[in-house]
Amino acid sequence: MKPVLISTALLLCSCTTLKFAVNEKIIPKENCASLGNYILPFLQVNLEGKDCFFLVDTGATGTVLTDSTAIDNFESKKFAAFGSNVSANGHKNKNRFFTAKVASPLFESDNKLMLYTLMPKAFCSKQSTLTGIIGLDVFFEDETALFLNFSKNEICTLNKSDFSNYSSQNFKLIPSECKNNQIFVFVEIEGKLFRFKLDTGFSGNMIIPDSEKAQFDNPNKMVLEGTLYGTVSSMTLGVETLYEKMPILFAGEKVDSKVNVSSSIKSQNIGFQFMKGFDWLIDYNNNKVYVKRNNHIIESNFDRKVSYYSRANSSDLVITTKEKSKVKYQLGDKITTVNGQKITPENICEYQELLNKSEDWDALNLEVTTK
């Protein structure tokens, strides 16, 4: 079993949380499971007798429930409130813990400790299949290792013998730091070495907090301001410098990648779009990470140029993101008509989609009211 660190504050402030943590038992299974056909990796989980989908998030240290309707009579459960968690953009949220019976092809637990948090949902979002987030706390029990086999789009838990067998098959051992339910690796960008956390919950390639070290020479970039990312608890707000065709050296491989230097995200992470270009063997308990390049293409070019993005709420269509040099419209401006059509509750999502697919807003006839 992994060692449990119990702080003095926890002992003094939350006996219920302490009892939940001490009594928790996770039983690993040596098995493989599909990661589904989604933008991010998902694992099918049976939660209290119901099959549902959880995001496999290597950037999360714990397991999280985001949809309380997945559990019958959820509010009748016993809860423990202690401390707060900090999302990737530095936003603090109060913790609310409970336990639940969970089973999957990779692990099971009759009393899995989980954090409940309500994720922000965009007004025009379609129905989500996401029930929660599986963090690294469910893996690496009893010396098992993890195999992120993106060549086959599956995740496996391995015993020592299988891990040794796989690692001898053209995998490369790379420098790593495995601690506090987090996995860090090292990447060279424009000759500078950066330490990144592995984060399959981030859909992009690489993100670096803005700093003097993160000033790059690559001229292939665009600078956006406003809201670009959603975290588990809130939306970001800041300046995002997006680079394409950045020269990356990782595990002896030279690849081009997109890189985001961010003023709003405080974590330095490698996301799923870069990670899936490699297969990963992770022996957390012995701090060994092996990788092997696979056939997946690592995206290095922008899908499109961005002038503006809009976001709808129940009554307004608001400009939430803009290319920094654009001055025709400002952040917070409310769009009232598009090509002569007035924005109404009935068409607001339709026009949000139209605007956000359009690279050139100058070609559209918009009327706005300033904030």
XYZ file of N, CA, C and O in Angstrom, residues 317 329 334-344 347 351 355 364-369:
88
model
N -24.958 37.266 -25.660
C -23.827 36.683 -26.373
C -22.666 37.656 -26.224
O -22.694 38.763 -26.761
N -13.649 45.287 -31.649
C -14.526 44.900 -30.552
C -13.657 44.665 -29.320
O -12.475 44.327 -29.409
N -21.345 43.033 -25.803
C -22.478 42.134 -26.036
C -22.928 42.255 -27.484
O -23.190 43.361 -27.969
N -23.003 41.128 -28.160
C -23.420 41.098 -29.567
C -24.939 41.053 -29.610
O -25.566 40.132 -29.075
N -25.535 42.039 -30.256
C -27.005 42.135 -30.279
C -27.605 41.644 -31.589
O -28.717 41.110 -31.595
N -26.893 41.854 -32.715
C -27.375 41.352 -34.001
C -26.204 40.805 -34.808
O -25.070 41.280 -34.688
N -26.486 39.800 -35.648
C -25.497 39.218 -36.568
C -26.123 39.186 -37.953
O -27.173 38.554 -38.155
N -25.509 39.918 -38.899
C -26.024 39.988 -40.277
C -27.507 40.352 -40.295
O -28.315 39.778 -41.046
N -27.869 41.301 -39.451
C -29.238 41.802 -39.416
C -30.199 41.003 -38.563
O -31.351 41.409 -38.388
N -29.753 39.866 -38.043
C -30.615 39.024 -37.225
C -30.387 39.316 -35.735
O -29.246 39.241 -35.251
N -31.458 39.648 -35.040
C -31.353 39.940 -33.622
C -31.081 38.664 -32.825
O -31.656 37.604 -33.088
N -30.178 38.767 -31.843
C -29.874 37.624 -30.985
C -31.025 37.418 -30.005
O -31.446 38.359 -29.311
N -31.548 36.199 -29.975
C -32.651 35.855 -29.076
C -32.281 34.597 -28.298
O -31.341 33.883 -28.670
N -32.017 31.593 -30.658
C -30.953 31.420 -31.659
C -29.550 31.705 -31.108
O -28.572 31.671 -31.859
N -25.870 31.207 -33.129
C -24.970 32.288 -33.532
C -23.634 32.228 -32.779
O -22.607 32.657 -33.316
N -20.236 32.320 -35.021
C -19.162 33.277 -34.753
C -17.851 32.574 -34.426
O -16.784 32.978 -34.894
N -18.412 39.891 -41.163
C -19.761 39.776 -40.617
C -20.289 41.161 -40.246
O -19.527 42.051 -39.860
N -21.574 41.330 -40.357
C -22.214 42.588 -39.961
C -22.723 42.435 -38.533
O -23.777 41.846 -38.313
N -21.958 42.953 -37.559
C -22.307 42.805 -36.166
C -22.704 44.139 -35.552
O -22.130 45.181 -35.886
N -23.684 44.076 -34.661
C -23.984 45.217 -33.795
C -23.730 44.789 -32.364
O -24.128 43.697 -31.951
N -23.026 45.644 -31.613
C -22.671 45.302 -30.243
C -22.998 46.488 -29.340
O -23.113 47.639 -29.776
N -23.157 46.152 -28.055
C -23.239 47.189 -27.037
C -22.032 47.001 -26.129
O -21.678 45.881 -25.771
